[in-house]
Each structure stands twice: as C-alpha cells, then as structure tokens.
Tab-separated table of C-alpha atoms in Angstrom:
chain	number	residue	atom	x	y	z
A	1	UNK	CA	250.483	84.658	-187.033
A	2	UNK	CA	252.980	82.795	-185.685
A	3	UNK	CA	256.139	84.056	-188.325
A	4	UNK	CA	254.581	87.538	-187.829
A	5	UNK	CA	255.272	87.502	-183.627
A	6	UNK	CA	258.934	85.926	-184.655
A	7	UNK	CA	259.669	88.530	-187.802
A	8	UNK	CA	262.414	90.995	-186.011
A	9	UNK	CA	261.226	94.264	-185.585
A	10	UNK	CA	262.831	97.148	-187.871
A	11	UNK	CA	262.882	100.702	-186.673
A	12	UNK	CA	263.647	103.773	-188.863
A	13	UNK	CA	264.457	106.957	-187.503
A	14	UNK	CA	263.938	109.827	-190.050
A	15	UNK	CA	263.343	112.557	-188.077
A	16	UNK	CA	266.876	114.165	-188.288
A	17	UNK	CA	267.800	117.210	-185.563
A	18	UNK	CA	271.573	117.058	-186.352
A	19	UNK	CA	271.923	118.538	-189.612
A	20	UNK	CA	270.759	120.459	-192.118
A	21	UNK	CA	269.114	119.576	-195.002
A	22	UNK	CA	271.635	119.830	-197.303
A	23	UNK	CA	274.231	118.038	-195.405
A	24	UNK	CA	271.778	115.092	-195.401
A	25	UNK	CA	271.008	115.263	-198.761
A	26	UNK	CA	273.238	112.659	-200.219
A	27	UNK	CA	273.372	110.523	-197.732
A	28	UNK	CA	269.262	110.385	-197.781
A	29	UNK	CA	269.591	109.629	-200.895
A	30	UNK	CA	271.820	107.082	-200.974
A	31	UNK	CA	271.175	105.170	-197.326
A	32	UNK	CA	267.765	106.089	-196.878
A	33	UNK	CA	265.557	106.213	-199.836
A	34	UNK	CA	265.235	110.290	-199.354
A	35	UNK	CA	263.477	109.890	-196.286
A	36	UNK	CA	265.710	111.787	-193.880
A	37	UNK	CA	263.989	115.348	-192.297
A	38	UNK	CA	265.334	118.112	-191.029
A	39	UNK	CA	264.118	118.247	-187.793
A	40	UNK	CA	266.639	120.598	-185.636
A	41	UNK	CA	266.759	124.351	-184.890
A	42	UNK	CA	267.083	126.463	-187.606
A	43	UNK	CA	269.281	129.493	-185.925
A	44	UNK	CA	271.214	126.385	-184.848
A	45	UNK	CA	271.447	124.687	-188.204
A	46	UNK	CA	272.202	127.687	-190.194
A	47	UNK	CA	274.772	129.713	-187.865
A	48	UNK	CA	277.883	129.349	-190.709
A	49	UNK	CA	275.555	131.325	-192.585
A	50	UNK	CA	278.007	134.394	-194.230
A	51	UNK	CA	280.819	132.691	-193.533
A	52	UNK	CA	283.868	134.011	-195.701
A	53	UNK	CA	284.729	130.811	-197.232
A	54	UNK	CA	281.530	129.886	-198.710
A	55	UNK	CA	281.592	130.945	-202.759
A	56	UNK	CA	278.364	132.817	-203.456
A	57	UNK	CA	275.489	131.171	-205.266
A	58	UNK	CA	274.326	132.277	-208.347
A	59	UNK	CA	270.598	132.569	-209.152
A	60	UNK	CA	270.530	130.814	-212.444
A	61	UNK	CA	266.911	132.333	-212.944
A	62	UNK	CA	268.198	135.957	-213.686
A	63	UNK	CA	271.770	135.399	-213.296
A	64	UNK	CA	272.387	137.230	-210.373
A	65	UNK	CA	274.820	136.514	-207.057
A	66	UNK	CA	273.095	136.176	-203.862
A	67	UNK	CA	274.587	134.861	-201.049
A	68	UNK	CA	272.855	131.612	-199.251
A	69	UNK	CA	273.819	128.964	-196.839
A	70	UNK	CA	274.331	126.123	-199.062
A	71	UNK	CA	276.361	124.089	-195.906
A	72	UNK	CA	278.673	122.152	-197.767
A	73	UNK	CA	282.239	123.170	-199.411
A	74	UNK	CA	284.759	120.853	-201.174
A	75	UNK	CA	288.314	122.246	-200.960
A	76	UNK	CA	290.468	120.066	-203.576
A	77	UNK	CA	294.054	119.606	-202.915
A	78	UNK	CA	296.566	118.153	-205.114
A	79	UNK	CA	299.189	117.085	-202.235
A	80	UNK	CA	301.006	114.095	-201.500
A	81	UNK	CA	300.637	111.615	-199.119
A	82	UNK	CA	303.232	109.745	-197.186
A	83	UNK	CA	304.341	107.863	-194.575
A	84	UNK	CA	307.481	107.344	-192.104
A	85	UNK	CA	309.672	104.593	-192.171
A	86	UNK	CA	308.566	103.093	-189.300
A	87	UNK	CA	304.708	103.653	-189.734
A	88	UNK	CA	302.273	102.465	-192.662
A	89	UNK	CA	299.385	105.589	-191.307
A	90	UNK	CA	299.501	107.782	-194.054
A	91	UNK	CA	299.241	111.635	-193.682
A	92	UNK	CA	299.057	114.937	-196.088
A	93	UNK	CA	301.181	117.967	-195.249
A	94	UNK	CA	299.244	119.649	-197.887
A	95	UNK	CA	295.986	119.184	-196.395
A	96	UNK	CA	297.153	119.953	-192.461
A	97	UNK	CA	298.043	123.324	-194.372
A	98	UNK	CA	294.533	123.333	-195.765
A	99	UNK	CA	292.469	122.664	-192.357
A	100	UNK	CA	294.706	124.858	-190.315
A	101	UNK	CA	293.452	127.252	-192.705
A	102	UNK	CA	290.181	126.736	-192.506
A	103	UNK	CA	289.662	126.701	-188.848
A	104	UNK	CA	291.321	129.420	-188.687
A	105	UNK	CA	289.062	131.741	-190.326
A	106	UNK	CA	285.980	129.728	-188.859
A	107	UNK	CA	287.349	130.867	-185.474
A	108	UNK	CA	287.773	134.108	-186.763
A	109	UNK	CA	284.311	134.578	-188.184
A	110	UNK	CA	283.010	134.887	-184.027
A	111	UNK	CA	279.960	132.401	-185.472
A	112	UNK	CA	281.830	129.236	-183.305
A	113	UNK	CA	284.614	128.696	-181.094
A	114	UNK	CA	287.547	126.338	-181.409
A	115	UNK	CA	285.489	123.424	-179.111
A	116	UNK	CA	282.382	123.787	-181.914
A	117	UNK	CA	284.821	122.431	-184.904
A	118	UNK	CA	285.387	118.461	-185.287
A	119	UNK	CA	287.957	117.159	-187.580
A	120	UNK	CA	287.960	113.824	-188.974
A	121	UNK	CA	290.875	112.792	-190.673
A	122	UNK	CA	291.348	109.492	-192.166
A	123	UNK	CA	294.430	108.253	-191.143
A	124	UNK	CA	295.468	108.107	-187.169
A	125	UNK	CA	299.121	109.739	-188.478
A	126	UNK	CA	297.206	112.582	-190.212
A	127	UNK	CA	295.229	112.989	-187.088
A	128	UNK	CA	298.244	113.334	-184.341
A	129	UNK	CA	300.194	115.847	-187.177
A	130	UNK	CA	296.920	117.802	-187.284
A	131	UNK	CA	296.578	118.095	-183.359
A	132	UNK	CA	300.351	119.704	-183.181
A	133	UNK	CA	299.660	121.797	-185.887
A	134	UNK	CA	296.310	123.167	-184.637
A	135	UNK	CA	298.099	123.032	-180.970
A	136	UNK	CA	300.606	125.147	-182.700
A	137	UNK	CA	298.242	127.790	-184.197
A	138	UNK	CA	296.640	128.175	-180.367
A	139	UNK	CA	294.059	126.193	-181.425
A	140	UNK	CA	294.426	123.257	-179.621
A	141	UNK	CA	290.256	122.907	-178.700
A	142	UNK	CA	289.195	121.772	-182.019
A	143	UNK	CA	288.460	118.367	-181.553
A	144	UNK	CA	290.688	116.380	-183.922
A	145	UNK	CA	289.940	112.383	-184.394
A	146	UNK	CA	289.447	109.712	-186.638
A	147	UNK	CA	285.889	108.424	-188.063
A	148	UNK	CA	285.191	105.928	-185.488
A	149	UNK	CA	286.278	108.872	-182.481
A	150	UNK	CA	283.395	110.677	-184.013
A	151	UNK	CA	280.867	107.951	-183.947
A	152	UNK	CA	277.934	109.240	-182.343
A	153	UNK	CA	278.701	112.659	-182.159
A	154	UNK	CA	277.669	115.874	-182.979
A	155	UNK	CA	279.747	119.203	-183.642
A	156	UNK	CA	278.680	122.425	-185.435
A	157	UNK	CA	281.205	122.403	-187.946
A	158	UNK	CA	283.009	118.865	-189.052
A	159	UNK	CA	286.207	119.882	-191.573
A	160	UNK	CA	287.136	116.355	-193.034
A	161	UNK	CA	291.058	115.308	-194.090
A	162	UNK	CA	290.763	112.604	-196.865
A	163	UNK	CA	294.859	112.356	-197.021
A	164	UNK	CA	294.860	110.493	-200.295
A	165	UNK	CA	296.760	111.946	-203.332
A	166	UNK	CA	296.407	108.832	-205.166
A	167	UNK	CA	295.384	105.212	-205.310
A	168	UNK	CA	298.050	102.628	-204.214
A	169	UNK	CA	298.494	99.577	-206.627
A	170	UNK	CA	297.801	96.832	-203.871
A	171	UNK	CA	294.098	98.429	-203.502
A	172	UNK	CA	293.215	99.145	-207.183
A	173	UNK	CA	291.649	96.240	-209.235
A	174	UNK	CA	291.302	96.287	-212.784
A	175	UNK	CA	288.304	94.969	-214.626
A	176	UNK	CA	288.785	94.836	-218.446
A	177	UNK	CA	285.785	94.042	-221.129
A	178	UNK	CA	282.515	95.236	-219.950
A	179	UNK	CA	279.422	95.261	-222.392
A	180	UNK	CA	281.951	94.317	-225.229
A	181	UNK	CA	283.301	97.489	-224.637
A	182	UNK	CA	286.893	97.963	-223.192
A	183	UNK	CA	285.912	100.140	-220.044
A	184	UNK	CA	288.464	100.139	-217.222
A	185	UNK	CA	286.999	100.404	-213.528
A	186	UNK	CA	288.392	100.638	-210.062
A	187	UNK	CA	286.983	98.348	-207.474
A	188	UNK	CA	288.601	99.707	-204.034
A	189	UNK	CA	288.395	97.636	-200.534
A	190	UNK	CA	288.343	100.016	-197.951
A	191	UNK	CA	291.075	102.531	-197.937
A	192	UNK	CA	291.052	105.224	-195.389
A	193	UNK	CA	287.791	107.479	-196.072
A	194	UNK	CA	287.062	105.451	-199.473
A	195	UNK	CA	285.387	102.575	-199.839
A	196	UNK	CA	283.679	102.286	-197.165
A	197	UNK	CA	279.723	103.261	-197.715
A	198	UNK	CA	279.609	103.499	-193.482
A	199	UNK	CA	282.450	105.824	-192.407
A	200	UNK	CA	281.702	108.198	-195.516
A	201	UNK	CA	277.958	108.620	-193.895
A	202	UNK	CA	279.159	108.832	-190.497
A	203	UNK	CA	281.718	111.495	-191.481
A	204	UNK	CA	279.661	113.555	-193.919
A	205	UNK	CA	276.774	113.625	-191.098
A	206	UNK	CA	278.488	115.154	-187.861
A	207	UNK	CA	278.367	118.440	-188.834
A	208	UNK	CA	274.761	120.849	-187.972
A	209	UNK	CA	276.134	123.781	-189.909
A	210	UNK	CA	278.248	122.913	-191.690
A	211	UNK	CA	280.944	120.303	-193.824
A	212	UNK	CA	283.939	121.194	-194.982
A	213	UNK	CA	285.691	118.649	-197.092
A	214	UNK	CA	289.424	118.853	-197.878
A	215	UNK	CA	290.756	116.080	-200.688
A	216	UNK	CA	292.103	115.302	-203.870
A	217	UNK	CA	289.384	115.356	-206.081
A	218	UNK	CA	290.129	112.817	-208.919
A	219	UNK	CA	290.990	110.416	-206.531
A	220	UNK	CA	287.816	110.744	-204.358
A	221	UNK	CA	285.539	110.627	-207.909
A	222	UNK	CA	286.518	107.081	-208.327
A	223	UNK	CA	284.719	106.672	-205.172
A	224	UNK	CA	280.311	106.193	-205.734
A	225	UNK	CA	279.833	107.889	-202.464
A	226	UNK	CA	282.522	110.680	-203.233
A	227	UNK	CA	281.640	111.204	-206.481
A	228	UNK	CA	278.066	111.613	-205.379
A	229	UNK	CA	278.930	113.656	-202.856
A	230	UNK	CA	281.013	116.056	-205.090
A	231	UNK	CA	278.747	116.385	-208.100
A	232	UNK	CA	275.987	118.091	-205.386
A	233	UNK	CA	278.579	120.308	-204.178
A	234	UNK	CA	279.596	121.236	-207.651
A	235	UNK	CA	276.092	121.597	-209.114
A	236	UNK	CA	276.009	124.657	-205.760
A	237	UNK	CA	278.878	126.403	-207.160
A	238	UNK	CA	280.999	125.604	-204.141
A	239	UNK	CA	283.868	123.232	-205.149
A	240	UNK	CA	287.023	125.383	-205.128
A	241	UNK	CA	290.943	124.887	-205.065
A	242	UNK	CA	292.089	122.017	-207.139
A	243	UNK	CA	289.856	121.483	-209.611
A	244	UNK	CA	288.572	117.852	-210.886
A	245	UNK	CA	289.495	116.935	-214.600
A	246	UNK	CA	286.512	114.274	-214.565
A	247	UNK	CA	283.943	116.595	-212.417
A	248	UNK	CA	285.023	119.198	-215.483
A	249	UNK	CA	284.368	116.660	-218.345
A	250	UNK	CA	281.179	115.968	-217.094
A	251	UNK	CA	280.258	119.591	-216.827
A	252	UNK	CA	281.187	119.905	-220.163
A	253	UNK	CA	278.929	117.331	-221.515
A	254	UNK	CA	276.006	119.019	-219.930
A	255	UNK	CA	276.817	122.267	-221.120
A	256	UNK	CA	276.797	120.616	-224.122
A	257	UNK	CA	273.348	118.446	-223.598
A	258	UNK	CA	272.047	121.774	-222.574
A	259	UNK	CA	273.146	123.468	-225.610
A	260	UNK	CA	271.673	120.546	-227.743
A	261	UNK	CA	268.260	121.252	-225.749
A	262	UNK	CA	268.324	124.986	-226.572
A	263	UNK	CA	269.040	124.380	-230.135
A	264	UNK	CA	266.350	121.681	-230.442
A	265	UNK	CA	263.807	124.428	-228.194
A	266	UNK	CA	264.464	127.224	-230.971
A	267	UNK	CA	264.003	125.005	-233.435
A	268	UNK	CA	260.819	123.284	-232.579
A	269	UNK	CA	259.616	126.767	-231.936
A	270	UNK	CA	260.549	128.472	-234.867
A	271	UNK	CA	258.795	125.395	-237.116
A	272	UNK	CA	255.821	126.230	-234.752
A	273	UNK	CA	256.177	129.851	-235.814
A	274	UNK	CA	256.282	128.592	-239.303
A	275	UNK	CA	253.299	126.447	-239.244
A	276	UNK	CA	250.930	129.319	-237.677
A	277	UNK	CA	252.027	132.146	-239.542
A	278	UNK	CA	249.211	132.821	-242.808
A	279	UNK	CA	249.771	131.610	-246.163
C-alpha cells in the first residue's frame, strides 16, 4: 500500500479534438500504441476537403477515381540547401518557392484565410526568408515559425519546410557488418526536422485539416519517423513532385509480392478446379 500511494501518477489523454484522423494516424501509431481518437468537429476537421492540390484517390475495389479528404500531401523537392557566410541556419530556396506556392492556392481556394495557415520550417534562416517571401506575395498573415514557436498550437492548415537536400558528413554515422551481412545504416543526432522523434510529432500534429509536407524525399526516408510518415502518404496516392527512388523500390517489391500472391491464388485454384472436376 505504501509504494502504491508513492507510485507517480500517469495520465493519458487520447481523446484528440485537434486533428483528424488521418493526420494522427502515424503518430498514434508510433507514440501512442494506436490509441489516439478523433474527437473534434467534423465540418471543422474536414474543411480542405476539394482542395485543388490534393491528387484524387483511387478506389482500388473497382478501379475508379473518387475524390476524398485523405488530409495529408507530401510535396518532394530536390533543392539545395545552404547557408551564408556568416550564419550556420540552413535554408532552401527551392522549397520557399514550393510553400509560397502552396499557400497561395490554399488562400485561393476561399476554404481558409492567410491567419488559418501555420508554417513550420526547420531552420530559423528558412523561417525569416519564408516570412519576406510570403510578406512579398501579400501574404504576410500566415503564421511562419519554427517547431518549438508552434508548440502548443493549433492552426487549420500546417505546410511544413524540411530544408534538407542532403545529409552532412559530421551527422551521418556509418555502421558496417550487421547479421554477417554488410548492410550500411545511418544513425542521425538531431538535425533540423530529423532525428528528433518529438519535433516530428509536434510538427506533423498542428494541423485540423490538413498537412502539407514539403522535402526531399530520399533524405527524409532515412529518417524512421519520415519514412513512416511517407509510406502512409504514398500507400493514399498523394506523394507528388520529386519522386523517392527508395519509396519506388519498395513499391516495386510489393507489386511484385502481390503478383507472386495472384499467381500462387490462380494456381491453388485451378489445382482445386482440377481435383473436383469428374474422372
């Protein structure tokens, strides 16, 4: 009894009224052990609905297009990042192209207004180019800021800047001979939006309506969180721009797993066939 009244007392929250379902998804699933509802309003929660950007989903069941408000979209980029002389903040003129873009026709769409759009953008130098360039566009309202500005908020629409084109040398460490096998992998420490299991949640989870992520694909894969992240987005047919060369391997191999599973299907069916059919 007496351990019992000292044991702390642990709280879990997992009635969610921030996001939709979808948005939480992976971040359930990975932080949460699945448990995370979707508590808030759905007229709320589903207001990017239609939006132009958002590929169409195709009904895999009779192969038809329908469009539905799968809340997510990864835009892939194959920029550069860079920094001035006197700064080591990284930023992505490629991507400030990209979300300039994007806000753009959000605004445009009448479904939010400039003050309903958060950006989060990894780097503080990406985040002071993006608030000229927005400022520049008459768009100065969208809330621009870095991961921990965004702590504890909420915005309809979050559009996120990963600025990485690829993986500096003094954060990459290479681990040779695993399982007797030569595998290489990348162990990262925390490198802007990578890395770090906390800001990726708190990023990914601002948006209600929607979460728009703008990146370089093959360099976000090497990521757990990322790679999770963009494998669910991929599997809704709405991944588009730059596409990833190890998101497109792995599609292959389940076109071909499926393919292996239709074969062995026919097969086993047409031996059935066999079997039952009258001597």
């Amino acid at each position: 009894p007496g351990d019992l009244q000292s044991a702390p007392l642990v709280f879990f929250l997992y009635k969610n009224y921030r996001s939709h379902k979808d948005i939480l998804h992976v971040p359930s699933n990975m932080f949460y052990d699945g448990l995370l509802e979707e508590c808030g309003d759905p007229t709320l929660l589903n207001v990017m609905k239609g939006w132009e950007m958002l590929p169409c989903s195709t009904n895999k069941n009779n192969n038809t297009s329908k469009s539905t408000h799968f809340p997510l979209l990864f835009i892939g980029v194959n920029g550069r990042h860079e920094h001035e002389r006197e700064s080591p903040s990284y930023y992505n003129k490629d991507e400030i192209v990209e979300v300039v873009r994007v806000c753009r026709s959000l605004i445009a769409s009448n479904k939010v207004s400039a003050k309903d759009i958060g950006v989060i953008a990894a780097y503080r130098h990406q985040v002071l180019k993006l608030r000229i360039a927005l400022r520049l566009e008459q768009m100065s309202n969208v809330n621009v800021g870095s991961v921990e500005d965004f702590q504890g908020q909420e915005v309809k629409v979050v559009v996120i800047s990963t600025v990485l084109s690829s993986l500096p040398h003094a954060y990459v460490r290479r681990t040779m001979k695993q399982q007797q096998h030569q595998q290489q992998q990348i162990a990262l420490t925390s490198l802007g939006l990578m890395g770090s299991r906390r800001r990726f949640n708190v990023a990914v989870t601002r948006g209600m309506s929607l979460c728009v992520v703008v990146g370089q694909p093959d360099v976000l894969y090497v990521d757990s969180c990322w790679k999770e992240l963009i494998e669910y987005i991929d599997s809704n047919d709405s991944c588009i721009g730059y596409p990833c060369s190890l998101l497109k391997r792995l599609r292959q191999e389940r076109l071909d797993d499926d393919a292996l599973l239709s074969q062995a299907v026919a097969f086993s069916t047409r031996n059935d066939m066999v079997e039952k059919s009258p001597p």
